[in-house]
Short mmCIF file of C-alpha atoms and ligand atoms in Angstrom, two decimals:
data_model
loop_
_atom_site.label_atom_id
_atom_site.label_comp_id
_atom_site.label_asym_id
_atom_site.label_seq_id
_atom_site.Cartn_x
_atom_site.Cartn_y
_atom_site.Cartn_z
CA UNK A 88 -33.39 52.42 36.21
CA UNK A 89 -36.62 53.13 37.61
CA UNK A 90 -38.29 56.00 36.12
CA UNK A 91 -39.76 59.02 38.36
CA UNK A 92 -41.67 62.08 37.73
CA UNK A 93 -40.93 65.68 38.26
CA UNK A 94 -43.56 68.05 38.25
CA UNK A 95 -41.89 71.60 37.35
CA UNK A 96 -43.68 75.03 38.58
CA UNK A 97 -40.99 77.65 37.08
CA UNK A 98 -43.49 80.60 38.97
CA UNK A 99 -42.67 84.09 38.04
CA UNK A 100 -39.47 86.78 37.63
CA UNK A 101 -36.27 84.87 37.31
CA UNK A 102 -38.20 81.59 38.26
CA UNK A 103 -38.64 80.61 34.48
CA UNK A 104 -34.31 81.44 33.76
CA UNK A 105 -33.26 79.70 37.28
CA UNK A 106 -35.67 76.52 36.41
CA UNK A 107 -34.48 76.65 32.59
CA UNK A 108 -30.98 75.96 34.12
CA UNK A 109 -32.53 72.65 36.00
CA UNK A 110 -34.22 71.28 32.93
CA UNK A 111 -30.73 71.49 31.01
CA UNK A 112 -29.38 69.89 33.99
CA UNK A 113 -32.44 66.51 33.86
CA UNK A 114 -31.90 66.93 30.28
CA UNK A 115 -28.00 66.33 30.88
CA UNK A 116 -28.49 63.26 33.60
CA UNK A 117 -31.48 61.70 31.58
CA UNK A 118 -28.65 61.50 28.47
CA UNK A 119 -26.11 59.96 30.59
CA UNK A 120 -28.34 57.40 31.70
CA UNK A 121 -27.88 58.35 35.62
CA UNK A 122 -31.43 59.16 35.72
CA UNK A 123 -34.63 58.78 33.98
CA UNK A 124 -37.04 61.42 34.62
CA UNK A 125 -40.06 62.30 33.57
CA UNK A 126 -40.87 65.73 33.33
CA UNK A 127 -44.31 68.00 33.30
CA UNK A 128 -44.66 72.17 33.71
CA UNK A 129 -47.58 74.16 35.48
CA UNK A 130 -47.94 77.61 36.11
CA UNK A 131 -47.85 78.81 39.41
CA UNK A 132 -47.84 82.38 41.03
CA UNK A 133 -49.18 85.64 39.23
CA UNK A 134 -48.56 83.34 35.54
CA UNK A 135 -51.25 80.89 37.13
CA UNK A 136 -53.47 84.00 37.92
CA UNK A 137 -52.69 85.17 34.14
CA UNK A 138 -53.78 82.41 32.82
CA UNK A 139 -56.62 81.26 35.06
CA UNK A 140 -57.47 83.38 37.59
CA UNK A 141 -56.09 81.56 40.34
CA UNK A 142 -52.91 81.21 42.18
CA UNK A 143 -52.75 77.26 41.16
CA UNK A 144 -55.16 75.76 38.99
CA UNK A 145 -56.92 72.51 40.22
CA UNK A 146 -55.19 70.53 37.35
CA UNK A 147 -51.95 71.52 38.16
CA UNK A 148 -52.31 70.94 42.03
CA UNK A 149 -53.53 67.07 40.59
CA UNK A 150 -50.16 67.06 38.51
CA UNK A 151 -48.30 68.31 41.53
CA UNK A 152 -49.75 65.71 44.03
CA UNK A 153 -49.46 63.23 41.80
CA UNK A 154 -45.50 63.44 40.69
CA UNK A 155 -42.54 61.91 42.93
CA UNK A 156 -41.25 65.46 43.07
CA UNK A 157 -42.20 68.86 42.54
CA UNK A 158 -39.51 71.35 41.94
CA UNK A 159 -40.91 74.73 42.37
CA UNK A 160 -38.75 78.77 40.99
CA UNK A 161 -40.42 81.62 42.64
CA UNK A 162 -43.71 83.73 42.86
CA UNK A 163 -44.65 87.39 42.93
CA UNK A 164 -44.01 90.90 41.48
CA UNK A 165 -45.10 94.25 41.26
CA UNK A 166 -47.85 93.19 38.58
CA UNK A 167 -50.02 91.21 41.04
CA UNK A 168 -49.86 93.48 44.07
CA UNK A 169 -53.13 93.94 43.86
CA UNK A 170 -54.88 91.21 43.04
CA UNK A 171 -57.19 89.44 45.21
CA UNK A 172 -55.77 88.25 48.71
CA UNK A 173 -56.82 84.49 47.93
CA UNK A 174 -55.51 84.35 44.88
CA UNK A 175 -52.32 86.63 45.25
CA UNK A 176 -49.22 84.75 43.94
CA UNK A 177 -47.82 83.38 47.50
CA UNK A 178 -51.39 81.03 47.82
CA UNK A 179 -49.93 79.02 45.42
CA UNK A 180 -47.00 78.03 47.50
CA UNK A 181 -49.29 77.70 50.58
CA UNK A 182 -51.94 75.30 48.79
CA UNK A 183 -49.49 73.45 47.63
CA UNK A 184 -47.81 72.96 51.29
CA UNK A 185 -51.20 72.32 52.43
CA UNK A 186 -52.37 69.86 50.45
CA UNK A 187 -49.16 68.65 49.71
CA UNK A 188 -49.25 68.31 53.73
CA UNK A 189 -45.47 69.25 53.97
CA UNK A 190 -44.46 69.42 57.85
CA UNK A 191 -40.88 69.58 57.74
CA UNK A 192 -39.05 72.42 56.24
CA UNK A 193 -35.35 71.41 55.66
CA UNK A 194 -33.17 74.52 55.53
CA UNK A 195 -29.04 73.53 54.68
CA UNK A 196 -27.07 76.48 55.57
CA UNK A 197 -23.42 75.39 53.61
CA UNK A 198 -20.20 77.47 53.01
CA UNK A 199 -18.46 77.13 49.67
CA UNK A 200 -14.91 77.61 50.47
CA UNK A 201 -14.57 79.80 48.09
CA UNK A 202 -17.20 82.46 49.11
CA UNK A 203 -15.95 82.07 53.15
CA UNK A 204 -14.68 85.79 52.42
CA UNK A 205 -17.89 86.85 51.40
CA UNK A 206 -19.41 85.83 54.82
CA UNK A 207 -20.15 88.70 57.28
CA UNK A 208 -18.57 86.11 60.21
CA UNK A 209 -14.62 85.44 60.15
CA UNK A 210 -13.70 82.92 57.14
CA UNK A 211 -12.49 80.49 59.93
CA UNK A 212 -15.78 80.54 61.71
CA UNK A 213 -17.56 79.77 58.32
CA UNK A 214 -15.33 77.77 55.65
CA UNK A 215 -16.63 74.42 55.62
CA UNK A 216 -19.98 74.92 57.64
CA UNK A 217 -22.60 72.57 56.79
CA UNK A 218 -25.66 73.02 58.69
CA UNK A 219 -28.94 71.44 58.28
CA UNK A 220 -32.03 73.11 60.10
CA UNK A 221 -35.09 71.04 60.46
CA UNK A 222 -38.19 73.97 60.71
CA UNK A 223 -41.82 72.55 61.70
CA UNK A 224 -43.94 73.88 59.16
CA UNK A 225 -47.67 73.49 59.46
CA UNK A 226 -48.05 74.07 62.85
CA UNK A 227 -47.04 76.44 65.72
CA UNK A 228 -47.99 79.95 66.99
CA UNK A 229 -48.38 80.89 62.93
CA UNK A 230 -51.93 78.92 62.92
CA UNK A 231 -52.67 78.22 66.31
CA UNK A 232 -56.18 79.33 67.39
CA UNK A 233 -57.51 81.65 68.63
CA UNK A 234 -55.97 84.34 66.53
CA UNK A 235 -57.24 87.44 67.22
CA UNK A 236 -56.99 91.74 67.49
CA UNK A 237 -59.89 92.18 69.76
CA UNK A 238 -61.29 95.93 71.25
CA UNK A 239 -61.48 96.02 74.50
CA UNK A 240 -63.88 99.00 74.79
CA UNK A 241 -61.36 101.58 76.93
CA UNK A 242 -59.37 102.49 73.68
CA UNK A 243 -57.34 99.70 73.87
CA UNK A 244 -56.95 96.51 72.13
CA UNK A 245 -55.39 92.73 72.77
CA UNK A 246 -53.78 90.56 70.33
CA UNK A 247 -53.59 86.74 70.73
CA UNK A 248 -51.69 83.95 68.75
CA UNK A 249 -51.61 80.84 69.74
CA UNK A 250 -48.77 78.63 70.46
CA UNK A 251 -50.14 75.18 70.11
CA UNK A 252 -48.37 71.79 69.58
CA UNK A 253 -49.50 68.12 69.57
CA UNK A 254 -47.28 65.54 70.29
CA UNK A 255 -47.77 63.83 67.01
CA UNK A 256 -46.38 66.84 65.17
CA UNK A 257 -43.69 67.09 67.30
CA UNK A 258 -42.75 63.32 66.99
CA UNK A 259 -43.11 63.42 62.90
CA UNK A 260 -40.66 66.06 62.67
CA UNK A 261 -37.64 64.85 65.55
CA UNK A 262 -38.17 61.45 63.17
CA UNK A 263 -37.60 63.71 60.24
CA UNK A 264 -34.32 65.34 62.00
CA UNK A 265 -32.69 62.15 63.23
CA UNK A 266 -33.42 60.07 60.06
CA UNK A 267 -31.20 62.81 58.20
CA UNK A 268 -28.87 63.49 60.82
CA UNK A 269 -28.41 59.49 60.68
CA UNK A 270 -27.25 60.24 56.61
CA UNK A 271 -24.88 62.85 58.01
CA UNK A 272 -23.26 63.89 61.47
CA UNK A 273 -25.63 61.76 63.67
CA UNK A 274 -26.00 64.80 65.95
CA UNK A 275 -28.99 66.75 66.67
CA UNK A 276 -29.73 69.97 68.66
CA UNK A 277 -33.45 70.44 69.39
CA UNK A 278 -34.26 74.01 69.77
CA UNK A 279 -37.30 75.32 72.40
CA UNK A 280 -38.49 77.22 75.25
CA UNK A 281 -39.21 74.97 77.61
CA UNK A 282 -37.99 77.62 81.03
CA UNK A 283 -40.82 79.61 80.06
CA UNK A 284 -43.23 78.13 77.44
CA UNK A 285 -45.37 75.17 78.42
CA UNK A 286 -45.06 74.34 74.34
CA UNK A 287 -41.23 73.88 75.04
CA UNK A 288 -41.63 71.51 77.79
CA UNK A 289 -43.87 68.99 75.33
CA UNK A 290 -41.64 69.81 72.66
CA UNK A 291 -38.46 68.33 74.56
CA UNK A 292 -40.32 65.57 75.88
CA UNK A 293 -41.59 64.43 72.64
CA UNK A 294 -38.47 64.80 70.70
CA UNK A 295 -36.47 63.05 74.01
CA UNK A 296 -39.12 60.30 73.60
CA UNK A 297 -38.68 59.83 69.90
CA UNK A 298 -34.53 59.28 70.00
CA UNK A 299 -35.43 56.65 72.17
CA UNK A 300 -35.80 54.25 68.55
CA UNK A 301 -32.38 56.55 67.20
CA UNK A 302 -29.38 55.12 69.63
CA UNK A 303 -26.80 56.27 67.64
CA UNK A 304 -28.06 59.42 67.22
CA UNK A 305 -25.85 62.43 69.89
CA UNK A 306 -29.50 64.64 71.12
CA UNK A 307 -28.51 67.69 72.62
CA UNK A 308 -31.26 69.88 73.93
CA UNK A 309 -30.67 74.10 73.68
CA UNK A 310 -32.81 76.77 74.18
CA UNK A 311 -34.11 78.89 71.24
CA UNK A 312 -31.82 82.38 72.50
CA UNK A 313 -29.04 80.73 72.86
CA UNK A 314 -29.23 78.66 69.66
CA UNK A 315 -29.36 81.87 68.07
CA UNK A 316 -25.87 83.25 70.22
CA UNK A 317 -24.28 80.23 69.50
CA UNK A 318 -24.80 79.91 65.09
CA UNK A 319 -22.99 83.54 64.71
CA UNK A 320 -20.70 82.72 67.41
CA UNK A 321 -19.35 79.12 66.64
CA UNK A 322 -21.73 77.35 63.82
CA UNK A 323 -19.47 74.45 63.28
CA UNK A 324 -20.52 72.90 66.20
CA UNK A 325 -23.88 72.15 64.58
CA UNK A 326 -24.93 69.30 62.56
CA UNK A 327 -28.61 69.08 62.66
CA UNK A 328 -30.85 71.20 64.73
CA UNK A 329 -34.65 70.58 64.74
CA UNK A 330 -37.05 73.81 66.09
CA UNK A 331 -40.19 74.36 65.66
CA UNK A 332 -41.78 76.80 63.13
CA UNK A 333 -41.34 80.45 64.60
CA UNK A 334 -38.22 79.72 66.13
CA UNK A 335 -37.19 77.45 63.13
CA UNK A 336 -38.16 80.60 60.84
CA UNK A 337 -35.88 82.84 62.30
CA UNK A 338 -32.88 80.49 63.33
CA UNK A 339 -32.76 79.15 59.50
CA UNK A 340 -32.86 82.79 58.11
CA UNK A 341 -29.62 83.60 60.62
CA UNK A 342 -28.13 80.36 59.63
CA UNK A 343 -28.56 80.89 56.07
CA UNK A 344 -27.06 84.36 55.90
CA UNK A 345 -23.70 83.07 57.24
CA UNK A 346 -23.10 81.82 54.02
CA UNK A 347 -23.38 84.77 51.65
CA UNK A 348 -25.92 85.24 49.19
CA UNK A 349 -29.89 84.37 48.71
CA UNK A 350 -28.98 83.28 45.31
CA UNK A 351 -27.18 79.94 47.06
CA UNK A 352 -29.85 78.95 49.27
CA UNK A 353 -31.69 75.55 48.35
CA UNK A 354 -34.49 74.12 50.55
CA UNK A 355 -36.87 71.15 50.95
CA UNK A 356 -40.33 70.77 52.48
CA UNK A 357 -41.20 67.24 52.91
CA UNK A 358 -44.71 65.47 53.92
CA UNK A 359 -44.89 62.02 55.78
CA UNK A 360 -43.66 58.88 54.35
CA UNK A 361 -47.19 57.34 52.20
CA UNK A 362 -47.97 54.15 54.39
CA UNK A 363 -47.56 51.53 51.58
CA UNK A 364 -44.94 52.79 49.35
CA UNK A 365 -43.16 54.93 52.05
CA UNK A 366 -42.47 57.71 49.69
CA UNK A 367 -42.96 61.01 51.12
CA UNK A 368 -44.63 64.03 49.19
CA UNK A 369 -41.95 66.92 48.37
CA UNK A 370 -41.85 70.21 47.19
CA UNK A 371 -37.78 71.73 46.49
CA UNK A 372 -37.24 75.46 46.19
CA UNK A 373 -34.88 77.87 46.51
CA UNK A 374 -35.22 80.34 49.30
CA UNK A 375 -35.39 83.58 47.52
CA UNK A 376 -38.42 85.03 45.74
CA UNK A 377 -39.04 85.65 42.07
CA UNK A 378 -35.94 89.00 42.59
CA UNK A 379 -38.40 91.37 40.09
CA UNK A 380 -35.79 93.81 39.99
CA UNK A 381 -33.00 91.51 37.94
CA UNK A 382 -36.07 89.32 36.04
CA UNK A 383 -35.38 88.88 32.11
CA UNK A 384 -31.74 90.31 32.67
CA UNK A 385 -30.34 86.32 32.35
CA UNK A 386 -28.03 87.34 35.09
CA UNK A 387 -29.82 85.33 37.98
CA UNK A 388 -27.62 83.18 40.17
CA UNK A 389 -29.47 79.57 39.24
CA UNK A 390 -27.35 77.86 42.18
CA UNK A 391 -30.00 77.62 44.93
CA UNK A 392 -32.23 76.34 42.40
CA UNK A 393 -29.73 74.01 41.42
CA UNK A 394 -28.81 73.24 44.92
CA UNK A 395 -32.57 72.66 45.32
CA UNK A 396 -32.89 70.02 42.41
CA UNK A 397 -29.86 67.94 44.59
CA UNK A 398 -31.58 67.78 47.31
CA UNK A 399 -34.23 66.29 45.49
CA UNK A 400 -32.11 63.79 44.30
CA UNK A 401 -30.89 63.15 47.60
CA UNK A 402 -33.90 63.17 49.55
CA UNK A 403 -36.65 62.14 46.73
CA UNK A 404 -34.69 59.48 44.91
CA UNK A 405 -31.61 58.32 47.28
CA UNK A 406 -29.36 59.27 44.58
CA UNK A 407 -26.69 60.21 47.19
CA UNK A 408 -23.61 60.03 44.92
CA UNK A 409 -25.49 61.97 42.07
CA UNK A 410 -26.63 64.65 44.53
CA UNK A 411 -22.78 65.10 45.67
CA UNK A 412 -21.47 65.21 42.53
CA UNK A 413 -24.19 68.43 41.90
CA UNK A 414 -22.89 69.78 44.74
CA UNK A 415 -19.09 68.91 44.33
CA UNK A 416 -19.99 70.83 40.52
CA UNK A 417 -21.44 73.73 42.12
CA UNK A 418 -18.27 73.87 44.43
CA UNK A 419 -15.59 73.32 41.78
CA UNK A 420 -17.18 76.23 39.15
CA UNK A 421 -17.22 78.64 42.32
CA UNK A 422 -13.36 77.44 42.93
CA UNK A 423 -12.41 78.37 39.07
CA UNK A 424 -13.66 81.92 40.12
CA UNK A 425 -16.99 82.04 38.62
CA UNK A 426 -19.46 84.46 39.46
CA UNK A 427 -23.59 85.64 38.91
CA UNK A 428 -23.52 89.62 40.12
CA UNK A 429 -25.10 88.80 43.46
CA UNK A 430 -21.89 86.69 44.63
CA UNK A 431 -19.42 88.69 42.74
CA UNK A 432 -15.72 89.50 43.76
CA UNK A 433 -12.46 90.93 43.03
CA UNK A 434 -10.67 88.59 40.38
CA UNK A 435 -13.47 86.73 39.58
CA UNK A 436 -15.36 86.30 36.00
CA UNK A 437 -19.00 87.69 36.00
CA UNK A 438 -21.32 85.04 34.11
CA UNK A 439 -24.81 85.32 33.68
CA UNK A 440 -27.82 82.52 34.55
CA UNK A 441 -26.89 80.17 31.34
CA UNK A 442 -23.42 80.27 31.41
CA UNK A 443 -23.34 79.76 35.16
CA UNK A 444 -25.93 76.54 34.40
CA UNK A 445 -23.66 75.33 31.67
CA UNK A 446 -20.65 75.35 33.67
CA UNK A 447 -22.14 73.60 36.46
CA UNK A 448 -23.16 70.88 33.68
CA UNK A 449 -19.75 70.91 32.10
CA UNK A 450 -18.00 69.44 35.82
CA UNK A 451 -20.16 67.02 36.06
CA UNK A 452 -18.68 65.17 32.79
P1 LIG B 515 -36.20 88.20 46.39
O1 LIG B 515 -35.43 87.17 47.18
O2 LIG B 515 -36.90 88.29 45.14
O3 LIG B 515 -35.18 89.44 46.33
C1 LIG B 515 -34.47 90.12 46.87
C2 LIG B 515 -33.10 90.42 46.78
O4 LIG B 515 -32.07 89.25 46.34
C3 LIG B 515 -32.81 91.33 45.17
O5 LIG B 515 -32.56 92.19 45.15
C4 LIG B 515 -32.85 90.41 44.08
O6 LIG B 515 -32.14 90.53 42.98
C5 LIG B 515 -31.88 89.06 44.92
N1 LIG B 515 -31.75 87.94 44.76
C6 LIG B 515 -33.08 87.00 44.75
N2 LIG B 515 -32.48 85.73 44.42
C7 LIG B 515 -31.48 86.26 43.31
C8 LIG B 515 -30.64 85.05 42.92
N3 LIG B 515 -31.01 83.82 42.62
N4 LIG B 515 -29.70 85.96 42.19
C9 LIG B 515 -29.05 86.77 42.03
N5 LIG B 515 -30.19 87.87 42.89
C10 LIG B 515 -30.91 87.39 43.78
O7 LIG B 515 -37.36 89.32 47.48
P2 LIG B 515 -38.08 90.28 47.44
O8 LIG B 515 -37.45 91.73 46.27
O9 LIG B 515 -38.14 90.58 49.23
O10 LIG B 515 -39.38 89.86 46.95
C11 LIG B 515 -39.84 89.89 45.28
C12 LIG B 515 -40.90 89.04 44.94
O11 LIG B 515 -40.85 87.81 45.56
C13 LIG B 515 -41.92 89.81 45.67
O12 LIG B 515 -43.38 89.72 45.16
C14 LIG B 515 -42.33 88.96 46.86
O13 LIG B 515 -43.90 88.37 47.33
C15 LIG B 515 -41.54 87.41 45.93
N6 LIG B 515 -41.13 86.43 47.19
C16 LIG B 515 -41.42 84.73 47.07
C17 LIG B 515 -41.30 83.90 47.37
C18 LIG B 515 -40.80 82.46 47.25
O14 LIG B 515 -41.53 82.45 45.60
N7 LIG B 515 -41.01 81.60 47.60
C19 LIG B 515 -39.93 84.18 48.57
C20 LIG B 515 -39.53 85.28 48.96
C21 LIG B 515 -40.15 86.83 48.21
#
């Protein structure tokens, strides 16, 4: 069996508590002979600042660049609110995204049957929901230049952000979406605002061109504002949705909330395939932050972190079967009525972080 290297960056707050459950899971799958992962741990965020005065050390950046996948917990906390801007905890995550070239952000929105009642939408609209939003992460209006506020001299100011995309940026994210859709329902919605934005016109043109290489994919165009409406009206019509950085930021948060708690939401960020090996750089992390309000109490929900690890199994290592079994184990413990505080429901059993992790591992057999 091939040996794969994982670089674990637990970070701050609950990051260390939820990463401990992934470490137990890795030890289990290795012991069973299902995987052969080697792991190394590093520091990121506030914990790296305390140790090295930076949000991630050069040595740990080297390890992240050399690993087959990076598994990231969460960073931040009040303790580091007043550290210099360049070394604030989030700078560690931004550096990782930039240096690993992670341009594709994958945000699944999966509604486990046992939690369908907890959604803000009607149960029948969300039960069985399984959407994957593919968001462009390194371009668009968050990075385009000029980006400035200028004084107009008449007591007024003018703010400018620039939405800019080049065709190669659109082409590569479209191909990620099509590749992923080929492993799922083979249906992609591409969301933009081509009715009012030139970047939307180019987006649509390039996405359609790339689709020519994927004859089995059903491609639909949707205006981003309509996508927002459809997500809350009839979310199950979607399989994969691909969109730019700004619309993806908003649409992925809206889709995520259809499924309940922040503590349930995994994510992955992928880079371009290596020209020689075809392997992509990748970082897997829960969507939530370091939850300082509950850190150190052993009550955090480890499911988003464990589900992020399942995404690594699927997308970095092609272990589709094992990824599915981990996801099924999560679903099974929820069916059994086990709940951490954030997803607690009447009649269920409240458990802590370690108990939830142990129960998921036990379901794997
Ligand atoms: P948060 O996601 O940390 O917490 C929001 C709320 O959700 C809190 O009430 C928290 O207790 C709860 N929550 C989050 N994850 C949970 C889990 N796994 N189990 C149970 N409950 C959970 O967001 P915040 O409070 O806005 O930010 C806290 C810190 O995290 C800040 O320093 C912020 O900058 C940072 N942050 C980091 C990341 C990241 O590392 N990617 C993302 C968001 C926020």
